[in-house]
Amino acid sequence: MAPLKHLEMENSIIDECFRDFCASHGILTVEDFLLHDLYELAAFAEREANADRLKEGITVMLSLIELQCRPWLNGMELLEDLQRNKHTLSSGDNGMNSLLQGGYGEGQLTELVGPSSSGKTQFCMRAAASVAEKQEGSVFYIDTGNSFSARRIAQFICGGSDAAALRKRVLSRISCHTVYDIYTMFDTLQGLEVALRSQVQMNVNEYRLRLLVVDSISSTITPILGGSGSQGRALMVALGYMLKKLAHEHNIAVLVTNHTVGAGESGKTKPALGETWKSIPHVRLMLSRDNRNSNCTISILKHTSMPSGQTVRTITR
């Protein structure tokens, strides 16, 4: 990303004094700024004589980054992108595949929304098993809640005369990365992007990355939201567009999960992370589970090419 100086023309508060303060904490570029713990940076700013101006600079930086993260594409570019070699990846579940007319779209960010125990993690692991086995692609799985289970994924893999060898091959194509905060998330995704660019340059196609899973995205974003500050919101938007950029540039299907929160006194629930996040996913699906049996209802809340409101029931085990 660009050096901080490039932002000075857009706002004078990103001046030499602010940049020197950032540099003293190892922040030289916009990327360094996003990867840094901004609560820690704000605490250091409090100790300076010009604390108010420095904290204002941090807030302005986040606002500028949020604006610059939004991709600008005209209609012809969108059509050409749609006509490129875009495929759907089987979700591993017949009901989900039927609803989405094939599965999760490459180049798109699909969000699974639902309360606890609604099946979000199971759909993530089922998709990972399906892609690694049937599409023979690799899967990058980011686990934020210690919910990843290699044993559970192995159960989704088709058996046969050489079932043990097949499970070993499939599981070797799934790499799991444990992440507990948004700064580590940025660092992990940055490392992934570097690796993907290196593969492109070296023309490495064997078992190319087909699916990126983040279970759950809300676990890393919720702790930084709240209050009247804009830092958390800007970091959330930057993370969302970083995921969409990876999906678009490397033709990857990105699958994330999000929990639900109460929507007032009506007793209804709604997706967490608020209106700002709502615009980020290409596809948004709501999961609800009947606790009396294994039935799961999947509803389309948002889709780039399909009407919302469509539902399907499937059985999860």
Short mmCIF file of N, CA and C in Angstrom, two decimals, residues 187-283:
data_model
loop_
_atom_site.label_atom_id
_atom_site.label_comp_id
_atom_site.label_asym_id
_atom_site.label_seq_id
_atom_site.Cartn_x
_atom_site.Cartn_y
_atom_site.Cartn_z
N ASP A 187 -3.06 -9.60 9.22
CA ASP A 187 -1.73 -10.17 9.00
C ASP A 187 -1.82 -11.50 8.25
N THR A 188 -2.78 -12.34 8.64
CA THR A 188 -2.96 -13.64 8.01
C THR A 188 -3.38 -13.49 6.55
N LEU A 189 -4.31 -12.59 6.29
CA LEU A 189 -4.79 -12.38 4.92
C LEU A 189 -3.71 -11.74 4.05
N GLN A 190 -2.90 -10.87 4.65
CA GLN A 190 -1.79 -10.28 3.91
C GLN A 190 -0.81 -11.37 3.48
N GLY A 191 -0.50 -12.29 4.39
CA GLY A 191 0.39 -13.39 4.05
C GLY A 191 -0.19 -14.27 2.96
N LEU A 192 -1.51 -14.49 3.01
CA LEU A 192 -2.17 -15.28 1.97
C LEU A 192 -2.06 -14.59 0.62
N GLU A 193 -2.29 -13.29 0.60
CA GLU A 193 -2.23 -12.55 -0.66
C GLU A 193 -0.83 -12.62 -1.27
N VAL A 194 0.19 -12.49 -0.44
CA VAL A 194 1.58 -12.58 -0.93
C VAL A 194 1.82 -13.95 -1.54
N ALA A 195 1.34 -14.99 -0.86
CA ALA A 195 1.54 -16.36 -1.35
C ALA A 195 0.81 -16.58 -2.67
N LEU A 196 -0.39 -16.04 -2.80
CA LEU A 196 -1.16 -16.21 -4.03
C LEU A 196 -0.50 -15.49 -5.20
N ARG A 197 0.02 -14.30 -4.95
CA ARG A 197 0.70 -13.57 -6.02
C ARG A 197 1.96 -14.31 -6.46
N SER A 198 2.65 -14.91 -5.52
CA SER A 198 3.85 -15.68 -5.84
C SER A 198 3.49 -16.88 -6.70
N GLN A 199 2.38 -17.54 -6.40
CA GLN A 199 1.94 -18.69 -7.18
C GLN A 199 1.60 -18.29 -8.61
N VAL A 200 0.97 -17.11 -8.76
CA VAL A 200 0.63 -16.62 -10.10
C VAL A 200 1.91 -16.37 -10.90
N GLN A 201 2.88 -15.72 -10.27
CA GLN A 201 4.14 -15.41 -10.95
C GLN A 201 4.88 -16.68 -11.35
N MET A 202 4.78 -17.72 -10.52
CA MET A 202 5.48 -18.98 -10.79
C MET A 202 4.62 -19.95 -11.59
N ASN A 203 3.38 -19.49 -11.92
CA ASN A 203 2.46 -20.31 -12.71
C ASN A 203 2.19 -21.67 -12.06
N VAL A 204 1.93 -21.61 -10.74
CA VAL A 204 1.61 -22.83 -10.00
C VAL A 204 0.10 -23.03 -10.01
N ASN A 205 -0.37 -24.10 -10.64
CA ASN A 205 -1.80 -24.34 -10.75
C ASN A 205 -2.28 -25.58 -9.99
N GLU A 206 -1.35 -26.42 -9.57
CA GLU A 206 -1.74 -27.65 -8.89
C GLU A 206 -2.40 -27.34 -7.55
N TYR A 207 -3.62 -27.86 -7.39
CA TYR A 207 -4.38 -27.66 -6.17
C TYR A 207 -4.45 -26.17 -5.79
N ARG A 208 -4.81 -25.36 -6.76
CA ARG A 208 -4.89 -23.92 -6.50
C ARG A 208 -5.98 -23.64 -5.46
N LEU A 209 -5.85 -22.52 -4.76
CA LEU A 209 -6.82 -22.17 -3.74
C LEU A 209 -8.17 -21.89 -4.39
N ARG A 210 -9.19 -22.61 -3.95
CA ARG A 210 -10.54 -22.43 -4.49
C ARG A 210 -11.50 -21.83 -3.46
N LEU A 211 -11.22 -22.06 -2.17
CA LEU A 211 -12.16 -21.64 -1.12
C LEU A 211 -11.43 -21.05 0.07
N LEU A 212 -11.89 -19.89 0.52
CA LEU A 212 -11.40 -19.25 1.74
C LEU A 212 -12.56 -19.17 2.72
N VAL A 213 -12.39 -19.74 3.90
CA VAL A 213 -13.43 -19.77 4.93
C VAL A 213 -12.99 -18.93 6.12
N VAL A 214 -13.90 -18.09 6.64
CA VAL A 214 -13.65 -17.37 7.89
C VAL A 214 -14.82 -17.67 8.83
N ASP A 215 -14.57 -18.49 9.82
CA ASP A 215 -15.60 -18.90 10.77
C ASP A 215 -15.12 -18.58 12.19
N SER A 216 -15.60 -17.47 12.80
CA SER A 216 -16.59 -16.57 12.24
C SER A 216 -15.99 -15.18 12.09
N ILE A 217 -16.50 -14.43 11.11
CA ILE A 217 -16.02 -13.08 10.88
C ILE A 217 -16.44 -12.15 12.01
N SER A 218 -17.63 -12.38 12.57
CA SER A 218 -18.15 -11.48 13.60
C SER A 218 -17.37 -11.58 14.90
N SER A 219 -16.75 -12.71 15.17
CA SER A 219 -15.99 -12.87 16.41
C SER A 219 -14.80 -11.92 16.50
N THR A 220 -14.23 -11.58 15.34
CA THR A 220 -13.08 -10.68 15.36
C THR A 220 -13.50 -9.21 15.21
N ILE A 221 -14.69 -8.97 14.63
CA ILE A 221 -15.12 -7.59 14.39
C ILE A 221 -15.88 -7.01 15.58
N THR A 222 -16.76 -7.81 16.21
CA THR A 222 -17.60 -7.30 17.30
C THR A 222 -16.81 -6.61 18.41
N PRO A 223 -15.64 -7.15 18.84
CA PRO A 223 -14.91 -6.48 19.93
C PRO A 223 -14.42 -5.08 19.60
N ILE A 224 -14.29 -4.72 18.33
CA ILE A 224 -13.77 -3.40 17.99
C ILE A 224 -14.88 -2.40 17.68
N LEU A 225 -16.14 -2.86 17.68
CA LEU A 225 -17.25 -1.96 17.42
C LEU A 225 -17.78 -1.38 18.73
N GLY A 226 -18.68 -0.42 18.60
CA GLY A 226 -19.26 0.19 19.79
C GLY A 226 -18.70 1.57 20.03
N GLY A 227 -19.46 2.36 20.78
CA GLY A 227 -19.04 3.73 21.04
C GLY A 227 -19.31 4.62 19.85
N SER A 228 -18.85 5.84 19.94
CA SER A 228 -19.10 6.82 18.87
C SER A 228 -17.95 6.94 17.89
N GLY A 229 -16.83 6.25 18.16
CA GLY A 229 -15.68 6.34 17.27
C GLY A 229 -15.88 5.61 15.97
N SER A 230 -15.11 5.99 14.98
CA SER A 230 -15.24 5.39 13.65
C SER A 230 -14.17 4.34 13.37
N GLN A 231 -13.25 4.13 14.32
CA GLN A 231 -12.14 3.22 14.07
C GLN A 231 -12.62 1.80 13.78
N GLY A 232 -13.50 1.30 14.63
CA GLY A 232 -13.98 -0.07 14.46
C GLY A 232 -14.71 -0.26 13.14
N ARG A 233 -15.55 0.68 12.80
CA ARG A 233 -16.31 0.59 11.54
C ARG A 233 -15.38 0.61 10.34
N ALA A 234 -14.38 1.48 10.37
CA ALA A 234 -13.46 1.56 9.24
C ALA A 234 -12.63 0.29 9.10
N LEU A 235 -12.20 -0.28 10.22
CA LEU A 235 -11.45 -1.54 10.16
C LEU A 235 -12.34 -2.66 9.61
N MET A 236 -13.61 -2.66 10.01
CA MET A 236 -14.54 -3.67 9.51
C MET A 236 -14.70 -3.57 8.00
N VAL A 237 -14.87 -2.36 7.50
CA VAL A 237 -15.03 -2.16 6.06
C VAL A 237 -13.75 -2.55 5.32
N ALA A 238 -12.60 -2.17 5.88
CA ALA A 238 -11.33 -2.52 5.24
C ALA A 238 -11.15 -4.04 5.16
N LEU A 239 -11.55 -4.74 6.22
CA LEU A 239 -11.45 -6.20 6.22
C LEU A 239 -12.40 -6.80 5.18
N GLY A 240 -13.61 -6.27 5.11
CA GLY A 240 -14.57 -6.78 4.14
C GLY A 240 -14.09 -6.62 2.71
N TYR A 241 -13.56 -5.46 2.40
CA TYR A 241 -13.10 -5.24 1.03
C TYR A 241 -11.79 -5.96 0.73
N MET A 242 -11.01 -6.27 1.76
CA MET A 242 -9.82 -7.08 1.55
C MET A 242 -10.22 -8.50 1.15
N LEU A 243 -11.25 -9.03 1.80
CA LEU A 243 -11.76 -10.35 1.45
C LEU A 243 -12.34 -10.35 0.04
N LYS A 244 -13.09 -9.30 -0.31
CA LYS A 244 -13.67 -9.23 -1.65
C LYS A 244 -12.59 -9.07 -2.72
N LYS A 245 -11.53 -8.37 -2.37
CA LYS A 245 -10.42 -8.19 -3.31
C LYS A 245 -9.73 -9.53 -3.58
N LEU A 246 -9.52 -10.32 -2.52
CA LEU A 246 -8.93 -11.65 -2.69
C LEU A 246 -9.83 -12.52 -3.57
N ALA A 247 -11.14 -12.46 -3.30
CA ALA A 247 -12.09 -13.26 -4.09
C ALA A 247 -12.05 -12.87 -5.55
N HIS A 248 -12.06 -11.58 -5.82
CA HIS A 248 -12.13 -11.07 -7.19
C HIS A 248 -10.83 -11.32 -7.95
N GLU A 249 -9.70 -10.97 -7.36
CA GLU A 249 -8.43 -11.02 -8.09
C GLU A 249 -7.92 -12.45 -8.28
N HIS A 250 -8.29 -13.35 -7.38
CA HIS A 250 -7.77 -14.71 -7.47
C HIS A 250 -8.87 -15.74 -7.72
N ASN A 251 -10.07 -15.25 -8.03
CA ASN A 251 -11.18 -16.13 -8.40
C ASN A 251 -11.45 -17.18 -7.33
N ILE A 252 -11.54 -16.73 -6.09
CA ILE A 252 -11.75 -17.61 -4.94
C ILE A 252 -13.18 -17.43 -4.43
N ALA A 253 -13.79 -18.50 -4.00
CA ALA A 253 -15.06 -18.41 -3.28
C ALA A 253 -14.73 -18.14 -1.82
N VAL A 254 -15.27 -17.06 -1.27
CA VAL A 254 -15.04 -16.71 0.13
C VAL A 254 -16.33 -16.97 0.90
N LEU A 255 -16.22 -17.72 1.99
CA LEU A 255 -17.37 -18.08 2.81
C LEU A 255 -17.11 -17.62 4.24
N VAL A 256 -17.99 -16.75 4.77
CA VAL A 256 -17.82 -16.26 6.14
C VAL A 256 -19.10 -16.52 6.92
N THR A 257 -18.97 -16.57 8.24
CA THR A 257 -20.14 -16.74 9.09
C THR A 257 -20.31 -15.53 10.00
N ASN A 258 -21.56 -15.26 10.35
CA ASN A 258 -21.91 -14.12 11.17
C ASN A 258 -23.04 -14.54 12.12
N HIS A 259 -23.00 -14.09 13.36
CA HIS A 259 -24.04 -14.46 14.31
C HIS A 259 -25.23 -13.50 14.21
N THR A 260 -26.24 -13.73 15.01
CA THR A 260 -27.42 -12.86 15.01
C THR A 260 -27.55 -12.16 16.36
N VAL A 261 -28.30 -11.05 16.35
CA VAL A 261 -28.57 -10.29 17.57
C VAL A 261 -30.06 -9.99 17.62
N GLY A 262 -30.55 -9.64 18.79
CA GLY A 262 -31.96 -9.31 18.94
C GLY A 262 -32.32 -8.02 18.22
N ALA A 263 -33.55 -7.98 17.68
CA ALA A 263 -34.02 -6.79 16.95
C ALA A 263 -35.17 -6.13 17.69
N GLY A 264 -34.92 -5.70 18.92
CA GLY A 264 -35.95 -5.00 19.67
C GLY A 264 -36.80 -5.95 20.49
N GLU A 265 -37.97 -5.47 20.88
CA GLU A 265 -38.86 -6.23 21.77
C GLU A 265 -39.68 -7.27 21.04
N SER A 266 -39.61 -7.31 19.72
CA SER A 266 -40.42 -8.24 18.95
C SER A 266 -39.96 -9.69 19.11
N GLY A 267 -38.75 -9.86 19.61
CA GLY A 267 -38.22 -11.21 19.75
C GLY A 267 -37.53 -11.73 18.51
N LYS A 268 -37.59 -10.96 17.43
CA LYS A 268 -36.95 -11.37 16.19
C LYS A 268 -35.45 -11.12 16.28
N THR A 269 -34.72 -11.75 15.39
CA THR A 269 -33.27 -11.56 15.34
C THR A 269 -32.87 -11.00 13.98
N LYS A 270 -31.69 -10.44 13.92
CA LYS A 270 -31.15 -9.90 12.68
C LYS A 270 -29.65 -10.15 12.64
N PRO A 271 -29.04 -10.09 11.46
CA PRO A 271 -27.59 -10.30 11.38
C PRO A 271 -26.83 -9.26 12.19
N ALA A 272 -25.77 -9.70 12.84
CA ALA A 272 -24.93 -8.78 13.59
C ALA A 272 -24.06 -7.96 12.63
N LEU A 273 -23.33 -7.02 13.17
CA LEU A 273 -22.36 -6.14 12.48
C LEU A 273 -23.01 -4.93 11.82
N GLY A 274 -24.34 -4.84 11.80
CA GLY A 274 -25.00 -3.61 11.41
C GLY A 274 -25.10 -3.33 9.92
N GLU A 275 -25.62 -2.13 9.63
CA GLU A 275 -25.91 -1.74 8.25
C GLU A 275 -24.65 -1.56 7.41
N THR A 276 -23.56 -1.15 8.03
CA THR A 276 -22.33 -0.92 7.26
C THR A 276 -21.83 -2.22 6.65
N TRP A 277 -21.86 -3.30 7.42
CA TRP A 277 -21.39 -4.59 6.91
C TRP A 277 -22.37 -5.17 5.89
N LYS A 278 -23.65 -4.82 6.00
CA LYS A 278 -24.70 -5.39 5.16
C LYS A 278 -24.39 -5.29 3.67
N SER A 279 -23.72 -4.22 3.27
CA SER A 279 -23.45 -3.99 1.85
C SER A 279 -22.26 -4.79 1.33
N ILE A 280 -21.50 -5.45 2.21
CA ILE A 280 -20.26 -6.09 1.78
C ILE A 280 -20.47 -7.46 1.13
N PRO A 281 -21.21 -8.40 1.72
CA PRO A 281 -21.36 -9.71 1.08
C PRO A 281 -22.10 -9.64 -0.24
N HIS A 282 -21.68 -10.45 -1.22
CA HIS A 282 -22.44 -10.58 -2.46
C HIS A 282 -23.71 -11.39 -2.23
N VAL A 283 -23.57 -12.42 -1.39
CA VAL A 283 -24.68 -13.33 -1.08
C VAL A 283 -24.80 -13.44 0.43
#
